[in-house]
Each structure stands twice: as C-alpha cells, then as structure tokens.
Amino acid sequence: GSLGGLSALLRQQGVSGLFVGAVPTALRQGTAIGVRFALYGSIKTALAGGEDKKPTALQQLAAGMMTGTISSLINQPIDTAKSRIQAQARNASSSSSSTVQPYKGTLDCIVRVVREEGAFALYRGSVPRVMRLTMGQGIIFCVYDQISAALQKIFAS
C-alpha cells in the first residue's frame, strides 16, 4: 500500500527522494494553469461570436477543451523532463552501474533529449496525456462557468 511504497522510497532514496521532480512538476503546473487561464476567456468569446454574446455550455466545453489541448502541448517538454528525472532517481537507487550521465536539472534534460534524440522525443507518449487533459479541462471549465452562473442567479440582489 501507500505506507509500503513510502517506506521503500525512503529506504532506497532517503528523504530527498520525496522531492525528486518537484521543480519540473511546479513548472509544468504553473505553465499549464497560466496558459489555460490566459486563453480560456479569449477562446470562449471567439466561439460565442464576440464580447456581446453569451457562450453556450457547448461553447464553454469547447473552449475548455482547446485550452486543455494547447496547455498540455506547450508544457509537454517539461512533463517529459519531470518523468525522466524521476525515473533517473528511481533507477539510480536500484543500480549503481549506469554509465549514462545523470540529468542536472529540467533544462539540462530538455536540451540533452533534443540534442541526442530529436525534438519529437519530448512529445513521445503525449497522446494519452493530451486526450485526458483535453477532456478534463473542457469539463472543468464548462462546469465552473455553469455553477458560477447558477450561483450568481441565486445570490444576485
């Protein structure tokens, strides 16, 4: 269970193992949320046909899905770096005979992947993630807008 996993992690990597990948995770989340909120209003307005038009729930859903797609594609390189850094730490704790030079950080990882494997390697395995975030963000933004509108009607004076 969770306690067994935690004790194994602490035994193999120590307390620092709890924080492996924290920087790229924070970067990934920060860029994703920033992109989503920066784009959502503009996309929703464009889909509705202008500032003076109220978007439908379907337009809100579509705008949220578009922001989910765009944000996940923009931050996929950071997600790839996060995953590789975490895997590197996990592999380092299980075998010390690796001849591969460890990544020094997020930027080093991204630069090395592009140099050694090509830019498309940063997007390897991204389709399931993009699909999940596309659907999830569409639902989240649409539901948020619908609940906000309902609450505004209830509490409007």
Short mmCIF file of N, CA and C in Angstrom, two decimals:
data_model
loop_
_atom_site.label_atom_id
_atom_site.label_comp_id
_atom_site.label_asym_id
_atom_site.label_seq_id
_atom_site.Cartn_x
_atom_site.Cartn_y
_atom_site.Cartn_z
N GLY A 1 0.80 -1.18 0.00
CA GLY A 1 0.00 0.00 0.00
C GLY A 1 0.85 1.26 0.00
N SER A 2 0.23 2.33 0.36
CA SER A 2 0.90 3.64 0.37
C SER A 2 2.05 3.69 1.37
N LEU A 3 1.83 3.13 2.56
CA LEU A 3 2.90 3.15 3.56
C LEU A 3 4.08 2.28 3.14
N GLY A 4 3.79 1.17 2.48
CA GLY A 4 4.86 0.31 1.99
C GLY A 4 5.67 1.01 0.91
N GLY A 5 4.98 1.72 0.02
CA GLY A 5 5.66 2.48 -1.03
C GLY A 5 6.50 3.61 -0.45
N LEU A 6 5.94 4.29 0.54
CA LEU A 6 6.67 5.38 1.18
C LEU A 6 7.91 4.86 1.89
N SER A 7 7.79 3.76 2.60
CA SER A 7 8.96 3.23 3.32
C SER A 7 10.02 2.73 2.33
N ALA A 8 9.59 2.12 1.23
CA ALA A 8 10.55 1.67 0.21
C ALA A 8 11.27 2.86 -0.42
N LEU A 9 10.52 3.92 -0.71
CA LEU A 9 11.12 5.13 -1.28
C LEU A 9 12.14 5.72 -0.32
N LEU A 10 11.78 5.84 0.95
CA LEU A 10 12.70 6.40 1.94
C LEU A 10 13.93 5.51 2.13
N ARG A 11 13.74 4.22 2.09
CA ARG A 11 14.85 3.28 2.24
C ARG A 11 15.80 3.38 1.06
N GLN A 12 15.26 3.47 -0.16
CA GLN A 12 16.10 3.47 -1.37
C GLN A 12 16.71 4.83 -1.69
N GLN A 13 15.93 5.92 -1.48
CA GLN A 13 16.39 7.24 -1.91
C GLN A 13 16.57 8.24 -0.77
N GLY A 14 16.11 7.89 0.40
CA GLY A 14 16.18 8.83 1.51
C GLY A 14 15.09 9.88 1.41
N VAL A 15 15.12 10.83 2.33
CA VAL A 15 14.11 11.88 2.37
C VAL A 15 14.11 12.69 1.08
N SER A 16 15.28 12.89 0.47
CA SER A 16 15.34 13.68 -0.77
C SER A 16 14.54 13.03 -1.89
N GLY A 17 14.31 11.73 -1.81
CA GLY A 17 13.50 11.04 -2.82
C GLY A 17 12.07 11.54 -2.88
N LEU A 18 11.59 12.11 -1.77
CA LEU A 18 10.24 12.67 -1.74
C LEU A 18 10.11 13.91 -2.62
N PHE A 19 11.25 14.52 -2.94
CA PHE A 19 11.23 15.78 -3.68
C PHE A 19 11.79 15.67 -5.08
N VAL A 20 12.12 14.47 -5.52
CA VAL A 20 12.63 14.28 -6.88
C VAL A 20 11.55 14.69 -7.88
N GLY A 21 11.90 15.58 -8.78
CA GLY A 21 10.95 16.03 -9.79
C GLY A 21 10.04 17.14 -9.34
N ALA A 22 10.29 17.72 -8.14
CA ALA A 22 9.41 18.78 -7.64
C ALA A 22 9.49 20.05 -8.48
N VAL A 23 10.70 20.42 -8.92
CA VAL A 23 10.86 21.65 -9.70
C VAL A 23 10.16 21.53 -11.06
N PRO A 24 10.41 20.47 -11.83
CA PRO A 24 9.70 20.39 -13.10
C PRO A 24 8.19 20.22 -12.94
N THR A 25 7.76 19.59 -11.85
CA THR A 25 6.32 19.46 -11.60
C THR A 25 5.71 20.83 -11.36
N ALA A 26 6.37 21.65 -10.57
CA ALA A 26 5.88 23.01 -10.31
C ALA A 26 5.89 23.84 -11.59
N LEU A 27 6.94 23.71 -12.40
CA LEU A 27 6.99 24.42 -13.68
C LEU A 27 5.87 23.97 -14.60
N ARG A 28 5.66 22.68 -14.66
CA ARG A 28 4.61 22.14 -15.53
C ARG A 28 3.24 22.66 -15.11
N GLN A 29 2.95 22.59 -13.83
CA GLN A 29 1.65 23.03 -13.34
C GLN A 29 1.48 24.54 -13.52
N GLY A 30 2.52 25.29 -13.23
CA GLY A 30 2.46 26.74 -13.37
C GLY A 30 2.21 27.17 -14.81
N THR A 31 2.94 26.58 -15.74
CA THR A 31 2.73 26.96 -17.14
C THR A 31 1.36 26.50 -17.62
N ALA A 32 0.94 25.32 -17.23
CA ALA A 32 -0.35 24.80 -17.67
C ALA A 32 -1.49 25.71 -17.20
N ILE A 33 -1.48 26.05 -15.94
CA ILE A 33 -2.55 26.88 -15.39
C ILE A 33 -2.49 28.28 -15.99
N GLY A 34 -1.30 28.83 -16.13
CA GLY A 34 -1.15 30.15 -16.73
C GLY A 34 -1.70 30.19 -18.15
N VAL A 35 -1.35 29.20 -18.95
CA VAL A 35 -1.83 29.15 -20.33
C VAL A 35 -3.34 28.97 -20.36
N ARG A 36 -3.86 28.08 -19.54
CA ARG A 36 -5.31 27.83 -19.54
C ARG A 36 -6.10 29.09 -19.22
N PHE A 37 -5.73 29.77 -18.15
CA PHE A 37 -6.49 30.95 -17.75
C PHE A 37 -6.25 32.13 -18.68
N ALA A 38 -5.07 32.20 -19.28
CA ALA A 38 -4.80 33.28 -20.23
C ALA A 38 -5.63 33.11 -21.50
N LEU A 39 -5.87 31.88 -21.92
CA LEU A 39 -6.55 31.63 -23.19
C LEU A 39 -8.04 31.41 -23.08
N TYR A 40 -8.51 30.89 -21.98
CA TYR A 40 -9.91 30.44 -21.89
C TYR A 40 -10.91 31.54 -22.24
N GLY A 41 -10.78 32.69 -21.64
CA GLY A 41 -11.73 33.77 -21.90
C GLY A 41 -11.76 34.19 -23.36
N SER A 42 -10.58 34.33 -23.95
CA SER A 42 -10.50 34.74 -25.35
C SER A 42 -11.10 33.70 -26.28
N ILE A 43 -10.79 32.44 -26.04
CA ILE A 43 -11.33 31.38 -26.89
C ILE A 43 -12.84 31.29 -26.72
N LYS A 44 -13.31 31.38 -25.50
CA LYS A 44 -14.75 31.32 -25.23
C LYS A 44 -15.48 32.47 -25.93
N THR A 45 -14.92 33.65 -25.85
CA THR A 45 -15.53 34.82 -26.51
C THR A 45 -15.55 34.64 -28.03
N ALA A 46 -14.45 34.14 -28.58
CA ALA A 46 -14.38 33.93 -30.04
C ALA A 46 -15.41 32.88 -30.47
N LEU A 47 -15.53 31.80 -29.71
CA LEU A 47 -16.51 30.76 -30.07
C LEU A 47 -17.94 31.26 -29.96
N ALA A 48 -18.19 32.17 -29.02
CA ALA A 48 -19.54 32.71 -28.83
C ALA A 48 -19.89 33.73 -29.91
N GLY A 49 -18.87 34.26 -30.59
CA GLY A 49 -19.12 35.22 -31.65
C GLY A 49 -18.93 36.66 -31.24
N GLY A 50 -18.29 36.90 -30.12
CA GLY A 50 -17.99 38.27 -29.71
C GLY A 50 -18.29 38.52 -28.24
N GLU A 51 -17.80 39.67 -27.77
CA GLU A 51 -17.96 40.06 -26.36
C GLU A 51 -19.41 40.20 -25.94
N ASP A 52 -20.26 40.61 -26.87
CA ASP A 52 -21.65 40.89 -26.55
C ASP A 52 -22.54 39.65 -26.54
N LYS A 53 -21.98 38.49 -26.87
CA LYS A 53 -22.76 37.26 -26.93
C LYS A 53 -22.43 36.36 -25.74
N LYS A 54 -23.46 35.72 -25.19
CA LYS A 54 -23.28 34.80 -24.07
C LYS A 54 -22.95 33.41 -24.63
N PRO A 55 -21.84 32.81 -24.20
CA PRO A 55 -21.49 31.49 -24.72
C PRO A 55 -22.42 30.40 -24.18
N THR A 56 -22.69 29.43 -25.01
CA THR A 56 -23.49 28.28 -24.60
C THR A 56 -22.60 27.32 -23.81
N ALA A 57 -23.21 26.35 -23.17
CA ALA A 57 -22.44 25.34 -22.43
C ALA A 57 -21.53 24.57 -23.38
N LEU A 58 -22.00 24.30 -24.58
CA LEU A 58 -21.18 23.59 -25.56
C LEU A 58 -19.97 24.43 -25.97
N GLN A 59 -20.15 25.74 -26.12
CA GLN A 59 -19.03 26.62 -26.44
C GLN A 59 -18.05 26.71 -25.28
N GLN A 60 -18.56 26.70 -24.06
CA GLN A 60 -17.68 26.69 -22.88
C GLN A 60 -16.88 25.39 -22.83
N LEU A 61 -17.56 24.28 -23.11
CA LEU A 61 -16.89 22.99 -23.14
C LEU A 61 -15.78 22.98 -24.20
N ALA A 62 -16.10 23.47 -25.40
CA ALA A 62 -15.12 23.50 -26.49
C ALA A 62 -13.94 24.41 -26.15
N ALA A 63 -14.22 25.56 -25.54
CA ALA A 63 -13.14 26.48 -25.15
C ALA A 63 -12.23 25.83 -24.11
N GLY A 64 -12.83 25.16 -23.14
CA GLY A 64 -12.03 24.46 -22.13
C GLY A 64 -11.20 23.34 -22.73
N MET A 65 -11.79 22.62 -23.68
CA MET A 65 -11.05 21.53 -24.34
C MET A 65 -9.87 22.09 -25.14
N MET A 66 -10.09 23.21 -25.82
CA MET A 66 -8.99 23.82 -26.58
C MET A 66 -7.87 24.26 -25.66
N THR A 67 -8.22 24.87 -24.52
CA THR A 67 -7.16 25.31 -23.60
C THR A 67 -6.44 24.10 -23.00
N GLY A 68 -7.15 23.02 -22.75
CA GLY A 68 -6.50 21.81 -22.25
C GLY A 68 -5.52 21.24 -23.25
N THR A 69 -5.92 21.24 -24.52
CA THR A 69 -5.04 20.74 -25.58
C THR A 69 -3.80 21.62 -25.72
N ILE A 70 -4.02 22.92 -25.83
CA ILE A 70 -2.91 23.84 -26.04
C ILE A 70 -1.95 23.82 -24.85
N SER A 71 -2.48 23.86 -23.64
CA SER A 71 -1.60 23.90 -22.47
C SER A 71 -0.80 22.61 -22.33
N SER A 72 -1.43 21.47 -22.62
CA SER A 72 -0.68 20.21 -22.48
C SER A 72 0.40 20.08 -23.54
N LEU A 73 0.16 20.59 -24.74
CA LEU A 73 1.19 20.55 -25.78
C LEU A 73 2.34 21.51 -25.46
N ILE A 74 2.00 22.68 -24.92
CA ILE A 74 3.04 23.64 -24.57
C ILE A 74 3.94 23.12 -23.46
N ASN A 75 3.35 22.47 -22.45
CA ASN A 75 4.20 22.05 -21.33
C ASN A 75 4.62 20.59 -21.38
N GLN A 76 4.38 19.91 -22.48
CA GLN A 76 4.81 18.51 -22.62
C GLN A 76 6.32 18.34 -22.44
N PRO A 77 7.16 19.24 -22.99
CA PRO A 77 8.60 19.07 -22.75
C PRO A 77 8.96 19.08 -21.26
N ILE A 78 8.31 19.92 -20.49
CA ILE A 78 8.58 19.97 -19.04
C ILE A 78 8.10 18.67 -18.39
N ASP A 79 6.97 18.15 -18.83
CA ASP A 79 6.46 16.89 -18.28
C ASP A 79 7.40 15.73 -18.61
N THR A 80 7.93 15.73 -19.82
CA THR A 80 8.90 14.70 -20.21
C THR A 80 10.13 14.77 -19.32
N ALA A 81 10.63 16.00 -19.10
CA ALA A 81 11.80 16.17 -18.23
C ALA A 81 11.50 15.67 -16.82
N LYS A 82 10.33 16.02 -16.30
CA LYS A 82 9.94 15.57 -14.96
C LYS A 82 9.97 14.05 -14.87
N SER A 83 9.36 13.40 -15.84
CA SER A 83 9.29 11.94 -15.83
C SER A 83 10.67 11.31 -15.92
N ARG A 84 11.52 11.86 -16.77
CA ARG A 84 12.88 11.31 -16.91
C ARG A 84 13.72 11.53 -15.66
N ILE A 85 13.58 12.69 -15.05
CA ILE A 85 14.33 12.97 -13.82
C ILE A 85 13.87 12.04 -12.70
N GLN A 86 12.57 11.82 -12.60
CA GLN A 86 12.05 10.91 -11.58
C GLN A 86 12.49 9.47 -11.85
N ALA A 87 12.46 9.05 -13.11
CA ALA A 87 12.90 7.70 -13.47
C ALA A 87 14.39 7.54 -13.21
N GLN A 88 15.16 8.58 -13.49
CA GLN A 88 16.60 8.55 -13.25
C GLN A 88 16.89 8.33 -11.77
N ALA A 89 16.17 9.03 -10.91
CA ALA A 89 16.37 8.88 -9.46
C ALA A 89 15.99 7.47 -9.01
N ARG A 90 14.89 6.95 -9.57
CA ARG A 90 14.44 5.60 -9.21
C ARG A 90 15.46 4.56 -9.67
N ASN A 91 15.97 4.73 -10.89
CA ASN A 91 16.95 3.77 -11.43
C ASN A 91 18.28 3.88 -10.71
N ALA A 92 18.67 5.09 -10.34
CA ALA A 92 19.94 5.28 -9.63
C ALA A 92 19.94 4.59 -8.29
N SER A 93 18.78 4.54 -7.64
CA SER A 93 18.72 3.91 -6.32
C SER A 93 18.71 2.39 -6.41
N SER A 94 18.36 1.86 -7.59
CA SER A 94 18.30 0.40 -7.72
C SER A 94 19.55 -0.20 -8.35
N SER A 95 20.33 0.61 -9.10
CA SER A 95 21.57 0.09 -9.68
C SER A 95 22.57 1.21 -9.81
N SER A 96 23.78 0.96 -9.40
CA SER A 96 24.81 1.99 -9.42
C SER A 96 25.79 1.81 -10.58
N SER A 97 25.50 0.88 -11.51
CA SER A 97 26.44 0.60 -12.59
C SER A 97 26.10 1.34 -13.88
N SER A 98 25.24 2.35 -13.83
CA SER A 98 24.83 3.07 -15.02
C SER A 98 25.96 3.94 -15.54
N THR A 99 26.18 3.92 -16.86
CA THR A 99 27.20 4.75 -17.48
C THR A 99 26.60 6.02 -18.07
N VAL A 100 25.28 6.16 -17.99
CA VAL A 100 24.60 7.34 -18.51
C VAL A 100 24.79 8.49 -17.53
N GLN A 101 25.22 9.63 -18.07
CA GLN A 101 25.41 10.83 -17.24
C GLN A 101 24.04 11.31 -16.76
N PRO A 102 23.85 11.48 -15.45
CA PRO A 102 22.54 11.92 -14.95
C PRO A 102 22.21 13.34 -15.38
N TYR A 103 20.92 13.60 -15.50
CA TYR A 103 20.46 14.95 -15.82
C TYR A 103 20.75 15.86 -14.63
N LYS A 104 21.17 17.07 -14.92
CA LYS A 104 21.48 18.03 -13.86
C LYS A 104 20.26 18.83 -13.45
N GLY A 105 19.23 18.81 -14.26
CA GLY A 105 18.02 19.56 -13.96
C GLY A 105 17.09 19.54 -15.16
N THR A 106 16.03 20.31 -15.07
CA THR A 106 15.00 20.33 -16.10
C THR A 106 15.53 20.80 -17.44
N LEU A 107 16.21 21.93 -17.45
CA LEU A 107 16.73 22.48 -18.71
C LEU A 107 17.78 21.55 -19.32
N ASP A 108 18.67 21.03 -18.50
CA ASP A 108 19.67 20.09 -18.99
C ASP A 108 19.01 18.88 -19.63
N CYS A 109 17.98 18.38 -19.01
CA CYS A 109 17.26 17.23 -19.55
C CYS A 109 16.64 17.56 -20.91
N ILE A 110 15.94 18.68 -21.00
CA ILE A 110 15.29 19.06 -22.26
C ILE A 110 16.33 19.24 -23.37
N VAL A 111 17.41 19.95 -23.08
CA VAL A 111 18.46 20.19 -24.07
C VAL A 111 19.08 18.88 -24.53
N ARG A 112 19.38 18.00 -23.59
CA ARG A 112 20.00 16.72 -23.96
C ARG A 112 19.07 15.83 -24.76
N VAL A 113 17.79 15.81 -24.41
CA VAL A 113 16.84 15.00 -25.17
C VAL A 113 16.77 15.50 -26.60
N VAL A 114 16.67 16.81 -26.79
CA VAL A 114 16.61 17.37 -28.15
C VAL A 114 17.90 17.06 -28.90
N ARG A 115 19.03 17.25 -28.28
CA ARG A 115 20.32 17.02 -28.93
C ARG A 115 20.54 15.54 -29.26
N GLU A 116 20.20 14.65 -28.34
CA GLU A 116 20.51 13.23 -28.51
C GLU A 116 19.41 12.44 -29.22
N GLU A 117 18.13 12.88 -29.08
CA GLU A 117 17.03 12.09 -29.62
C GLU A 117 16.14 12.85 -30.59
N GLY A 118 16.32 14.17 -30.66
CA GLY A 118 15.48 14.99 -31.52
C GLY A 118 14.32 15.59 -30.74
N ALA A 119 13.80 16.71 -31.27
CA ALA A 119 12.74 17.45 -30.58
C ALA A 119 11.47 16.63 -30.39
N PHE A 120 11.15 15.77 -31.32
CA PHE A 120 9.92 14.98 -31.21
C PHE A 120 9.96 14.01 -30.03
N ALA A 121 11.15 13.69 -29.54
CA ALA A 121 11.26 12.79 -28.39
C ALA A 121 10.63 13.42 -27.15
N LEU A 122 10.56 14.75 -27.11
CA LEU A 122 9.92 15.42 -25.97
C LEU A 122 8.41 15.17 -25.95
N TYR A 123 7.86 14.78 -27.09
CA TYR A 123 6.42 14.56 -27.21
C TYR A 123 6.06 13.07 -27.28
N ARG A 124 7.04 12.21 -27.11
CA ARG A 124 6.78 10.77 -27.12
C ARG A 124 5.84 10.41 -25.97
N GLY A 125 4.78 9.71 -26.28
CA GLY A 125 3.83 9.30 -25.25
C GLY A 125 2.85 10.39 -24.84
N SER A 126 2.77 11.47 -25.60
CA SER A 126 1.93 12.60 -25.18
C SER A 126 0.45 12.44 -25.54
N VAL A 127 0.12 11.55 -26.47
CA VAL A 127 -1.27 11.45 -26.92
C VAL A 127 -2.24 11.13 -25.78
N PRO A 128 -2.00 10.13 -24.94
CA PRO A 128 -2.93 9.86 -23.85
C PRO A 128 -3.06 11.05 -22.88
N ARG A 129 -1.95 11.71 -22.60
CA ARG A 129 -1.97 12.86 -21.68
C ARG A 129 -2.77 14.01 -22.29
N VAL A 130 -2.54 14.29 -23.56
CA VAL A 130 -3.28 15.36 -24.23
C VAL A 130 -4.77 15.04 -24.26
N MET A 131 -5.12 13.81 -24.56
CA MET A 131 -6.53 13.42 -24.59
C MET A 131 -7.18 13.59 -23.21
N ARG A 132 -6.49 13.16 -22.18
CA ARG A 132 -7.02 13.27 -20.82
C ARG A 132 -7.21 14.72 -20.42
N LEU A 133 -6.22 15.56 -20.70
CA LEU A 133 -6.32 16.96 -20.31
C LEU A 133 -7.31 17.72 -21.18
N THR A 134 -7.45 17.33 -22.43
CA THR A 134 -8.44 17.97 -23.30
C THR A 134 -9.84 17.76 -22.73
N MET A 135 -10.16 16.52 -22.43
CA MET A 135 -11.48 16.21 -21.88
C MET A 135 -11.66 16.82 -20.49
N GLY A 136 -10.67 16.65 -19.65
CA GLY A 136 -10.76 17.13 -18.27
C GLY A 136 -10.93 18.63 -18.18
N GLN A 137 -10.14 19.38 -18.93
CA GLN A 137 -10.23 20.83 -18.86
C GLN A 137 -11.52 21.34 -19.48
N GLY A 138 -12.00 20.66 -20.52
CA GLY A 138 -13.30 21.04 -21.08
C GLY A 138 -14.40 20.92 -20.05
N ILE A 139 -14.42 19.82 -19.35
CA ILE A 139 -15.44 19.58 -18.33
C ILE A 139 -15.28 20.57 -17.17
N ILE A 140 -14.06 20.75 -16.70
CA ILE A 140 -13.82 21.63 -15.56
C ILE A 140 -14.26 23.06 -15.86
N PHE A 141 -13.85 23.60 -17.00
CA PHE A 141 -14.21 24.99 -17.31
C PHE A 141 -15.71 25.15 -17.55
N CYS A 142 -16.31 24.19 -18.24
CA CYS A 142 -17.75 24.26 -18.51
C CYS A 142 -18.53 24.19 -17.20
N VAL A 143 -18.22 23.25 -16.35
CA VAL A 143 -18.92 23.11 -15.07
C VAL A 143 -18.70 24.35 -14.21
N TYR A 144 -17.49 24.85 -14.19
CA TYR A 144 -17.21 26.07 -13.42
C TYR A 144 -18.11 27.21 -13.88
N ASP A 145 -18.16 27.44 -15.19
CA ASP A 145 -18.99 28.52 -15.72
C ASP A 145 -20.48 28.31 -15.42
N GLN A 146 -20.94 27.07 -15.52
CA GLN A 146 -22.35 26.78 -15.26
C GLN A 146 -22.70 26.98 -13.79
N ILE A 147 -21.83 26.51 -12.91
CA ILE A 147 -22.07 26.69 -11.47
C ILE A 147 -21.98 28.17 -11.09
N SER A 148 -21.00 28.88 -11.65
CA SER A 148 -20.87 30.31 -11.36
C SER A 148 -22.12 31.06 -11.79
N ALA A 149 -22.64 30.76 -12.97
CA ALA A 149 -23.86 31.43 -13.45
C ALA A 149 -25.05 31.11 -12.54
N ALA A 150 -25.18 29.86 -12.13
CA ALA A 150 -26.28 29.47 -11.24
C ALA A 150 -26.18 30.18 -9.90
N LEU A 151 -24.97 30.26 -9.33
CA LEU A 151 -24.78 30.94 -8.05
C LEU A 151 -25.02 32.43 -8.16
N GLN A 152 -24.65 33.02 -9.29
CA GLN A 152 -24.90 34.45 -9.49
C GLN A 152 -26.41 34.73 -9.53
N LYS A 153 -27.17 33.83 -10.14
CA LYS A 153 -28.64 33.99 -10.17
C LYS A 153 -29.23 33.87 -8.77
N ILE A 154 -28.71 32.92 -8.00
CA ILE A 154 -29.24 32.69 -6.65
C ILE A 154 -28.93 33.86 -5.73
N PHE A 155 -27.70 34.36 -5.78
CA PHE A 155 -27.25 35.37 -4.83
C PHE A 155 -27.30 36.80 -5.36
N ALA A 156 -27.78 37.00 -6.58
CA ALA A 156 -27.91 38.35 -7.11
C ALA A 156 -28.98 39.10 -6.34
N SER A 157 -28.70 40.33 -6.02
CA SER A 157 -29.68 41.12 -5.24
C SER A 157 -30.68 41.79 -6.13
#
